[in-house]
mmCIF file of C-alpha atoms and ligand atoms in Angstrom:
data_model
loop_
_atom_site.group_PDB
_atom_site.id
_atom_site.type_symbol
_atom_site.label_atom_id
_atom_site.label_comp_id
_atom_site.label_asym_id
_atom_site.label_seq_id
_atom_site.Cartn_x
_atom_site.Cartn_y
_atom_site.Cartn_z
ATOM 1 C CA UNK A 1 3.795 8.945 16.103
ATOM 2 C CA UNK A 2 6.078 11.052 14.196
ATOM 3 C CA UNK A 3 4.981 11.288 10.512
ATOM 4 C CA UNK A 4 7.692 10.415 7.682
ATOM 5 C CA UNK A 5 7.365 11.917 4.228
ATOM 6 C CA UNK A 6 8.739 9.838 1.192
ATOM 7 C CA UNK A 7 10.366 11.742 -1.331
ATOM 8 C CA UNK A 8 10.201 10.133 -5.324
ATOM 9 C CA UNK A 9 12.962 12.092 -7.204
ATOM 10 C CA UNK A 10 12.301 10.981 -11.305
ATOM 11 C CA UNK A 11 11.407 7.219 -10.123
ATOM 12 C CA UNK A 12 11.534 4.934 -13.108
ATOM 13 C CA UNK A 13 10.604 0.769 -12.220
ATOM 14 C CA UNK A 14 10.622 -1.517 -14.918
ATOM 15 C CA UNK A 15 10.636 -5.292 -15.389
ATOM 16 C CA UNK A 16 13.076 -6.579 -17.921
ATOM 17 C CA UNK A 17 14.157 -3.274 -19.005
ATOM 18 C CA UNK A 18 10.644 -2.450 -19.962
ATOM 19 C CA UNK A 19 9.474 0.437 -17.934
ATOM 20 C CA UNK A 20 6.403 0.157 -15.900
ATOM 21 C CA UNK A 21 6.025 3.419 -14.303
ATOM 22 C CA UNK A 22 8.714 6.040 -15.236
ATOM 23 C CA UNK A 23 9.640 9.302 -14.165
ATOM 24 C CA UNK A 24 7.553 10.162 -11.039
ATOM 25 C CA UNK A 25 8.059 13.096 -9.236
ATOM 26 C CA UNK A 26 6.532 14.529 -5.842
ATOM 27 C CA UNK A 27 6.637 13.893 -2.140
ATOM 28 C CA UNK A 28 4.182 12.315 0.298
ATOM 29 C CA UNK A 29 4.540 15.051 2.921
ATOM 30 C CA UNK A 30 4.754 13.675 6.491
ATOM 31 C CA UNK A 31 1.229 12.754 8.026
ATOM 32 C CA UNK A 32 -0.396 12.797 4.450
ATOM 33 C CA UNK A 33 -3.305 10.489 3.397
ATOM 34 C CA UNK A 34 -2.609 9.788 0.273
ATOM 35 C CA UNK A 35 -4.617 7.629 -2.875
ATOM 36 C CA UNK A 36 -2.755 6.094 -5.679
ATOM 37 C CA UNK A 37 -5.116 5.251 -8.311
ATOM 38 C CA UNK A 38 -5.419 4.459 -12.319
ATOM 39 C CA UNK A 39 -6.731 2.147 -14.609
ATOM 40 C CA UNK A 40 -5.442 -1.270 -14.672
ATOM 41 C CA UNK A 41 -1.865 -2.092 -15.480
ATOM 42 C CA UNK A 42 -0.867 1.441 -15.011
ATOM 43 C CA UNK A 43 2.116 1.150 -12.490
ATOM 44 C CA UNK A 44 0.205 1.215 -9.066
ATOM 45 C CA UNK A 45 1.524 -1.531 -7.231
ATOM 46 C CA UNK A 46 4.719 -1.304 -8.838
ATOM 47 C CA UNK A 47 5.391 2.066 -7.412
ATOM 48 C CA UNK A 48 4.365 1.290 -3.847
ATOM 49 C CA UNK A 49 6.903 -1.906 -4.286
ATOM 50 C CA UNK A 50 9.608 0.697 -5.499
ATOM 51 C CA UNK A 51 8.733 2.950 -2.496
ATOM 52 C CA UNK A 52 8.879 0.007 0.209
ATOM 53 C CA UNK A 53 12.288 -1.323 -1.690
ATOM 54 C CA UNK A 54 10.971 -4.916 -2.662
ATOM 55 C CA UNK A 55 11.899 -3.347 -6.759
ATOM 56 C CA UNK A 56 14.778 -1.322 -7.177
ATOM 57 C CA UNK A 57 14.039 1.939 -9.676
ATOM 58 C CA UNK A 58 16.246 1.479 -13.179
ATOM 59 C CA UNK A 59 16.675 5.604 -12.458
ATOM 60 C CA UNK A 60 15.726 8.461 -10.029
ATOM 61 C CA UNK A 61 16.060 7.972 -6.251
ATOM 62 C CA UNK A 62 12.715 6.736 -3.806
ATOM 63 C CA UNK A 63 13.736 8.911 -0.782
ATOM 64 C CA UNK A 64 12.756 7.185 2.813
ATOM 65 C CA UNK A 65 14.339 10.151 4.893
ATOM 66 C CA UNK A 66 16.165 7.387 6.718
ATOM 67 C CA UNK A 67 13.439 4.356 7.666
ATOM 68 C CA UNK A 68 14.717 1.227 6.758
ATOM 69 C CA UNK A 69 12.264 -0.897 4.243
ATOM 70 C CA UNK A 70 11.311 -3.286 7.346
ATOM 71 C CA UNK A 71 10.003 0.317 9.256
ATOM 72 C CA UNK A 72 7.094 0.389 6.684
ATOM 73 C CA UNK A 73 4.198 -1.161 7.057
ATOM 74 C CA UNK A 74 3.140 -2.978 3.754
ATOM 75 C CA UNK A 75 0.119 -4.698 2.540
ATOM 76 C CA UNK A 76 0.324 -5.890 -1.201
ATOM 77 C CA UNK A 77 -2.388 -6.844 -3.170
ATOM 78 C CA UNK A 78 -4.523 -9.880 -2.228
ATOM 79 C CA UNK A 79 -3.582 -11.506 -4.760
ATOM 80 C CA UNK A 80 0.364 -11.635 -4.006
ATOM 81 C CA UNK A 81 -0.944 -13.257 -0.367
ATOM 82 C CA UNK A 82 -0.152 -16.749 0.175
ATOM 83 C CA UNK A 83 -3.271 -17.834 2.604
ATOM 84 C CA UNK A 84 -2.333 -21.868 2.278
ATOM 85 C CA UNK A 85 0.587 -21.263 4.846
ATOM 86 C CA UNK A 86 -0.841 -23.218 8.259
ATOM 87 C CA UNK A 87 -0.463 -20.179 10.577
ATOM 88 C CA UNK A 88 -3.015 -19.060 13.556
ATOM 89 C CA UNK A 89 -4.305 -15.613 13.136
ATOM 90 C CA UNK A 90 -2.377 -14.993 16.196
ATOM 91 C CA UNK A 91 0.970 -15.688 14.810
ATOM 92 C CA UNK A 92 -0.100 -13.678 11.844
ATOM 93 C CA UNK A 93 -0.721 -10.914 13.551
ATOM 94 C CA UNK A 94 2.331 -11.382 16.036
ATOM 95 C CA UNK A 95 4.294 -11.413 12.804
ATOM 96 C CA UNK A 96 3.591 -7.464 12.810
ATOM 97 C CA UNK A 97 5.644 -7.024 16.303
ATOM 98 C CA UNK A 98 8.358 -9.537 14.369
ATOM 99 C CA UNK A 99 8.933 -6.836 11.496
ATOM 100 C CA UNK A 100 9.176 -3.971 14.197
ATOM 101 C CA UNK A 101 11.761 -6.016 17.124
ATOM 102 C CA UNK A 102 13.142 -8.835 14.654
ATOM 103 C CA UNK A 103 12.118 -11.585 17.341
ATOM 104 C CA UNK A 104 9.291 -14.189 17.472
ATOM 105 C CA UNK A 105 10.652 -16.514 19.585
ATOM 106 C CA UNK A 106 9.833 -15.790 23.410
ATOM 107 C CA UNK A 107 6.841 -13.391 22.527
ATOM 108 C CA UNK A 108 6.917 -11.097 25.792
ATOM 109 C CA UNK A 109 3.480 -10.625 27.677
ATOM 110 C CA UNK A 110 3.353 -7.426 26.275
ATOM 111 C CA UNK A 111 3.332 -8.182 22.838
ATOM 112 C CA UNK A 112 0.563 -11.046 23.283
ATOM 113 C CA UNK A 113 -1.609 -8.376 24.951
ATOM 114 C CA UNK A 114 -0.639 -5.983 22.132
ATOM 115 C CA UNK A 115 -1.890 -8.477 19.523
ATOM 116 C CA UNK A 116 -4.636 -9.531 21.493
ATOM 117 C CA UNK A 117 -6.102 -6.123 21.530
ATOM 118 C CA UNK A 118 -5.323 -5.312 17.664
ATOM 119 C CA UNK A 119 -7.841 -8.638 17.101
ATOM 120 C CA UNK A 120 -9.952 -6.700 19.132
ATOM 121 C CA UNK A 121 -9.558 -3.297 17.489
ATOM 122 C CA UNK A 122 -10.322 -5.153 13.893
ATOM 123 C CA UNK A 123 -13.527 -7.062 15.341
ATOM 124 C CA UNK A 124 -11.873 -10.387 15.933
ATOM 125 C CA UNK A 125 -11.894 -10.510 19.535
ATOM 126 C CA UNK A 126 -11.050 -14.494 20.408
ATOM 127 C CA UNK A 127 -10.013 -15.203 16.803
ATOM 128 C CA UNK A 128 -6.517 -16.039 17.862
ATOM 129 C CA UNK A 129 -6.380 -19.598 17.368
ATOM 130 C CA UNK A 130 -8.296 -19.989 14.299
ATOM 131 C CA UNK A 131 -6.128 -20.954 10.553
ATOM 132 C CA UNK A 132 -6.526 -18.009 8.706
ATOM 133 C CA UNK A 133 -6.710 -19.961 5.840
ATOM 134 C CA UNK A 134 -10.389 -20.577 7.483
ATOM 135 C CA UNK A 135 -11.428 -17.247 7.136
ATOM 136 C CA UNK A 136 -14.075 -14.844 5.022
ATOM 137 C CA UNK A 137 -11.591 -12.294 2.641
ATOM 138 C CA UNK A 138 -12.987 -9.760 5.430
ATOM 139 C CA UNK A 139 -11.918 -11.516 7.832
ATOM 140 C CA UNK A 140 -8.270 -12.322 6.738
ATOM 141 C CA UNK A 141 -8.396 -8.935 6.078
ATOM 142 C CA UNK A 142 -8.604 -7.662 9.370
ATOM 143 C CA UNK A 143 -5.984 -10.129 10.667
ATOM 144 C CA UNK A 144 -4.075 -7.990 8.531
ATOM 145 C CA UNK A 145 -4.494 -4.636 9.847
ATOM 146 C CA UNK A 146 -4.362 -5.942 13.201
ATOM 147 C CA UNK A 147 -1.011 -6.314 12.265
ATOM 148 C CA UNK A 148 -0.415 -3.245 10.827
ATOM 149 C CA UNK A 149 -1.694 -2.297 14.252
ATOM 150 C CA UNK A 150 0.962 -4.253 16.000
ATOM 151 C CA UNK A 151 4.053 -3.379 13.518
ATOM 152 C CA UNK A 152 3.124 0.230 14.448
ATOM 153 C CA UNK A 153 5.123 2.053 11.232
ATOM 154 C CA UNK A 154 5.417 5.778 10.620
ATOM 155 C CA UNK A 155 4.077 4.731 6.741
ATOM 156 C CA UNK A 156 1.998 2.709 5.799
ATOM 157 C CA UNK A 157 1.483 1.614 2.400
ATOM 158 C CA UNK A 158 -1.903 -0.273 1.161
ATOM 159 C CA UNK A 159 -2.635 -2.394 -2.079
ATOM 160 C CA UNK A 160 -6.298 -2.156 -2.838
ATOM 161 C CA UNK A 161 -7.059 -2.974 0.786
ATOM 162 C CA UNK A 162 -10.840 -2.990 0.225
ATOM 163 C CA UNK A 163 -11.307 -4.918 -3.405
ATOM 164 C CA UNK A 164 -13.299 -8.292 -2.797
ATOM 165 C CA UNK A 165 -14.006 -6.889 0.738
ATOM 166 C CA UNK A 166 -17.580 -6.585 2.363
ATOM 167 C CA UNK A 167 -19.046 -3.275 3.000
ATOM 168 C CA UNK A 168 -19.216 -3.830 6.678
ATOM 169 C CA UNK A 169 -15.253 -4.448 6.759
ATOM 170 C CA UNK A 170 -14.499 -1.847 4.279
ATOM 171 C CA UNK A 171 -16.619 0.461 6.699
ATOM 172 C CA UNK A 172 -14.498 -0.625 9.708
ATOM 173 C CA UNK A 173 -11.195 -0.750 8.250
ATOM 174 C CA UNK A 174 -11.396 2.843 6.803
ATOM 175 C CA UNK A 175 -11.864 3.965 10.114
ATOM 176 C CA UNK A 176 -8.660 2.564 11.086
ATOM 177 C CA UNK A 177 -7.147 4.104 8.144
ATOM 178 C CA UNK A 178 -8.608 7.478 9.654
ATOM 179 C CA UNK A 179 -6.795 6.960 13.257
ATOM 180 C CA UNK A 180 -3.605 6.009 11.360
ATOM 181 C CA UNK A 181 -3.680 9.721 9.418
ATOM 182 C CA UNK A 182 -5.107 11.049 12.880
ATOM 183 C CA UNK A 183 -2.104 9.948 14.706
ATOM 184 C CA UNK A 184 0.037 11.545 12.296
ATOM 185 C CA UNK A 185 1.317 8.447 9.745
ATOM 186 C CA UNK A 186 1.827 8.899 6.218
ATOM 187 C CA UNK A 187 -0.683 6.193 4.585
ATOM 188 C CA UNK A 188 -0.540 5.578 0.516
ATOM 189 C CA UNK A 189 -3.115 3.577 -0.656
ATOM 190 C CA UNK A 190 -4.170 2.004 -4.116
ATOM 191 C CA UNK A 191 -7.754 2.524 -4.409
ATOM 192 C CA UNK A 192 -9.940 2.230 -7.093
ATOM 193 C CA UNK A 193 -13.078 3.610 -5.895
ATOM 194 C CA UNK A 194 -13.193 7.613 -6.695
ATOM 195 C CA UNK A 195 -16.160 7.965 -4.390
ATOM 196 C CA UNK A 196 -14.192 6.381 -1.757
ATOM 197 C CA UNK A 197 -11.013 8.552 -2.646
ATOM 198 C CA UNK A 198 -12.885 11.812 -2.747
ATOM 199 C CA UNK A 199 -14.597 10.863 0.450
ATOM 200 C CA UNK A 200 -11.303 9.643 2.510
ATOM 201 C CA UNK A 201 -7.737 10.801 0.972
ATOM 202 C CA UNK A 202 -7.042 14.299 0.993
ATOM 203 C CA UNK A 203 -4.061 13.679 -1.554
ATOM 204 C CA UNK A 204 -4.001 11.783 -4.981
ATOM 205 C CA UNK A 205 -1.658 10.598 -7.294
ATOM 206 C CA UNK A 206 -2.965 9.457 -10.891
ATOM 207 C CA UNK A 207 -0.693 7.059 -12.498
ATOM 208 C CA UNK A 208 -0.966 5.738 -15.887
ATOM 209 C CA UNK A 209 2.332 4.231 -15.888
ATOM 210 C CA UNK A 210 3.506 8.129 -16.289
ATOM 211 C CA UNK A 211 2.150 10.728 -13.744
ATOM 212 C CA UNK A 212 -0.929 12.258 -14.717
ATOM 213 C CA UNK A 213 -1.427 14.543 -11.555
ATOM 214 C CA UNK A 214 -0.199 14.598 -8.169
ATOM 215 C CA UNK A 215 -1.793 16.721 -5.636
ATOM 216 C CA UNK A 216 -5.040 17.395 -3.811
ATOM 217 C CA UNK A 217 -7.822 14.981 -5.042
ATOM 218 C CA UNK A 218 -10.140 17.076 -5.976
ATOM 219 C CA UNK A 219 -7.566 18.462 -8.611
ATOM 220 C CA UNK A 220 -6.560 15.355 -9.500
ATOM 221 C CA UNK A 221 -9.290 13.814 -10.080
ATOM 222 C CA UNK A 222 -10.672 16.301 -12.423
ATOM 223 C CA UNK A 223 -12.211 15.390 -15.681
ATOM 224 C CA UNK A 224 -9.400 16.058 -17.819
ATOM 225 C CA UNK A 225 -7.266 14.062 -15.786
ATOM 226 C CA UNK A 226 -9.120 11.154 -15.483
ATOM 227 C CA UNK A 227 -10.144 11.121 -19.811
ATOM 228 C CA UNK A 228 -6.064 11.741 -20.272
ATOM 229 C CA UNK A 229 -5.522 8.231 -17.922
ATOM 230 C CA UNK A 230 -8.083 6.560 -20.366
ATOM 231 C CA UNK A 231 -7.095 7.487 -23.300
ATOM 232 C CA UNK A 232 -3.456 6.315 -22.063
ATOM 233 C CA UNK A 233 -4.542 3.170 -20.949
ATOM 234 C CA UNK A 234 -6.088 2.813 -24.168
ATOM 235 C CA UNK A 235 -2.873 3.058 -26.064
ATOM 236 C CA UNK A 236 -1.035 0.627 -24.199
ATOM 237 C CA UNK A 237 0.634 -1.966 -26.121
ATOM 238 C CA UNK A 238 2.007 -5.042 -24.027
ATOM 239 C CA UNK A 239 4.748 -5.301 -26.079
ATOM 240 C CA UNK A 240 6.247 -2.138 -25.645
ATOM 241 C CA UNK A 241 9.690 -0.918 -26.849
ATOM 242 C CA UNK A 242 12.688 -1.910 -24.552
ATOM 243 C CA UNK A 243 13.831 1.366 -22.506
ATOM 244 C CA UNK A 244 17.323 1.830 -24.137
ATOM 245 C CA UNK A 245 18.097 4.856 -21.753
ATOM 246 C CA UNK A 246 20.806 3.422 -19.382
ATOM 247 C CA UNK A 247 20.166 4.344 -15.675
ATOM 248 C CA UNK A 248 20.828 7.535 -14.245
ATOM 249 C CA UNK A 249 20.580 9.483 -17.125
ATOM 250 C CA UNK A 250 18.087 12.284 -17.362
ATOM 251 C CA UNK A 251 15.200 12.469 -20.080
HETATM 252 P P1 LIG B 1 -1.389 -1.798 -11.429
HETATM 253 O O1 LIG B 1 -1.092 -2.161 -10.021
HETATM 254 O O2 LIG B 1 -1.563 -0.323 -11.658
HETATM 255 O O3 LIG B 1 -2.563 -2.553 -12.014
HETATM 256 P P2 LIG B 1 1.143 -3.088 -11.954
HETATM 257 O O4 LIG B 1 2.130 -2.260 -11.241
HETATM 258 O O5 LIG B 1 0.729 -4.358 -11.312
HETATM 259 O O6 LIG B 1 -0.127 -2.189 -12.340
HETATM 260 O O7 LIG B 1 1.702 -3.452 -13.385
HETATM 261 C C1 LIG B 1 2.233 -2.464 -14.252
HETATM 262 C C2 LIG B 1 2.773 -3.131 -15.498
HETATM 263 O O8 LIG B 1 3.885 -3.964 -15.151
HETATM 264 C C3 LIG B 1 1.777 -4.058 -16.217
HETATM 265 O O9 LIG B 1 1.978 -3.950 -17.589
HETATM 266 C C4 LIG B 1 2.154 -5.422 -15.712
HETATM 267 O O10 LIG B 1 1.830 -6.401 -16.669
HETATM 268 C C5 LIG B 1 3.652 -5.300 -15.544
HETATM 269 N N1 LIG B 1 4.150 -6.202 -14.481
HETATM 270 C C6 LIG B 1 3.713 -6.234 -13.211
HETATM 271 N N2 LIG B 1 4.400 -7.160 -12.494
HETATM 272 C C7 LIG B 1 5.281 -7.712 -13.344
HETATM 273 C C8 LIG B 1 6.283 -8.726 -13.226
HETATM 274 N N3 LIG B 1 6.495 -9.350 -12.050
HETATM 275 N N4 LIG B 1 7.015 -9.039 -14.324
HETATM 276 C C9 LIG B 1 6.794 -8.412 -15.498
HETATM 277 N N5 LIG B 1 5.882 -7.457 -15.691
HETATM 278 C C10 LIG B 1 5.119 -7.102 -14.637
HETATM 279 MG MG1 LIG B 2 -2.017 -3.389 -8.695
#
């Protein structure tokens, strides 16, 4: 797996004009194991949306070095998951392959055996024919990676993967996150668990809707850092000015 590095070149996202996260600036290199985190509100998932091209940046340039958005493998928040649609968690996983070859219909042998052994990389050996909308959170979170498994991206790009997720599956599923930077992927991942970042991402970026620090964790994370994202988030107001800076105009 050849690792892809994304390039963010003065990224600015906002929603009705009203800036979210503005002027970011830095590269995930190729292979990197990156954690985005910050305090609520502060741009996280609106970024990763702006790097996978589901929002289009108001200014500055998200640089894929030439993967389509459909080559990166993308798991949003929970919360943004519709879990009522009747599908069998072998369908959702076989909707990874879909993403990668653009084809359900006539799902080659190959591809069922692929998906059969991502359930059984993610613990849910004979799970296939279960609704997920049966599942534990844990559970339907596996399904997930196993499809991540199957879409088999150069990036990869998680939403707080582990919030409202047993220890046991967070345990498991971080080891898949390991053999995904092993293999050489570039993985971004919202976390909000310093421990955990410190412990697992080499890289950090601290967002509080501006960029605090971007760089190696330990760095980022420092104390100044994370007292200057407080204080930030402190200061929001939800009612903001309007950004009257057209696009593509520099600060
Ligand atoms: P985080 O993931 O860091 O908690 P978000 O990226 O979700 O932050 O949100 C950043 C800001 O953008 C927040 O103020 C949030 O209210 C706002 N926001 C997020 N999604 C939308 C939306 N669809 N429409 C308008 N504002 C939004
Ligand atoms: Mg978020």
């Amino acid at each position: 797996m050849k690792g892809t590095g994304i390039t963010l070149r003065d990224v600015t996202v906002a929603y009705d004009r009203r800036p979210a996260v503005h002027h970011v600036e830095g590269a995930f290199e190729p292979g990197s194991l990156t954690a985005v985190v910050g305090p609520n509100g502060a741009g996280k998932s609106t970024l990763l949306k702006a790097i996978v091209g589901a929002l289009k940046p108001v200014s500055g340039v998200v640089d894929r070095a030439g993967l389509r958005s459909r080559d990166l493998g993308y798991l949003p928040q929970a919360a943004e998951i519709d879990r009522s649609f009747p599908l069998t968690v072998a369908d959702t996983v076989l909707l990874g392959a879909w993403r990668r070859t653009g084809a359900l219909r006539g799902v080659d042998q190959a591809t069922g055996k692929q998906a059969r052994e991502a359930l059984s990389a993610v613990g849910l050996e004979g799970f296939g024919r279960r609704a997920v909308g049966a599942l534990s959170a844990g559970q339907f979170q596996r399904v997930l990676f196993a499809r991540l498994l199957l879409q088999d991206a150069a990036v990869i790009l998680l939403d707080e993967p582990f919030t409202a997720i047993d220890a046991r599956t967070t345990r498991d599923l971080l080891d898949l996150v390991h053999r995904w930077h092993n293999e050489g992927r570039t993985v971004i991942t919202v976390l909000h668990d310093f421990e955990q970042v410190r412990a697992h991402c080499p890289q950090a970026l601290l967002l509080a809707r501006e960029q605090i620090a971007w760089g190696n964790t330990d760095t980022v994370l420092a104390p100044a850092n994370l007292l200057r994202a407080r204080a930030m988030a402190e200061n929001w107001d939800e009612n903001a000015a309007i950004c009257e800076q057209p696009a593509g105009t520099a600060a």
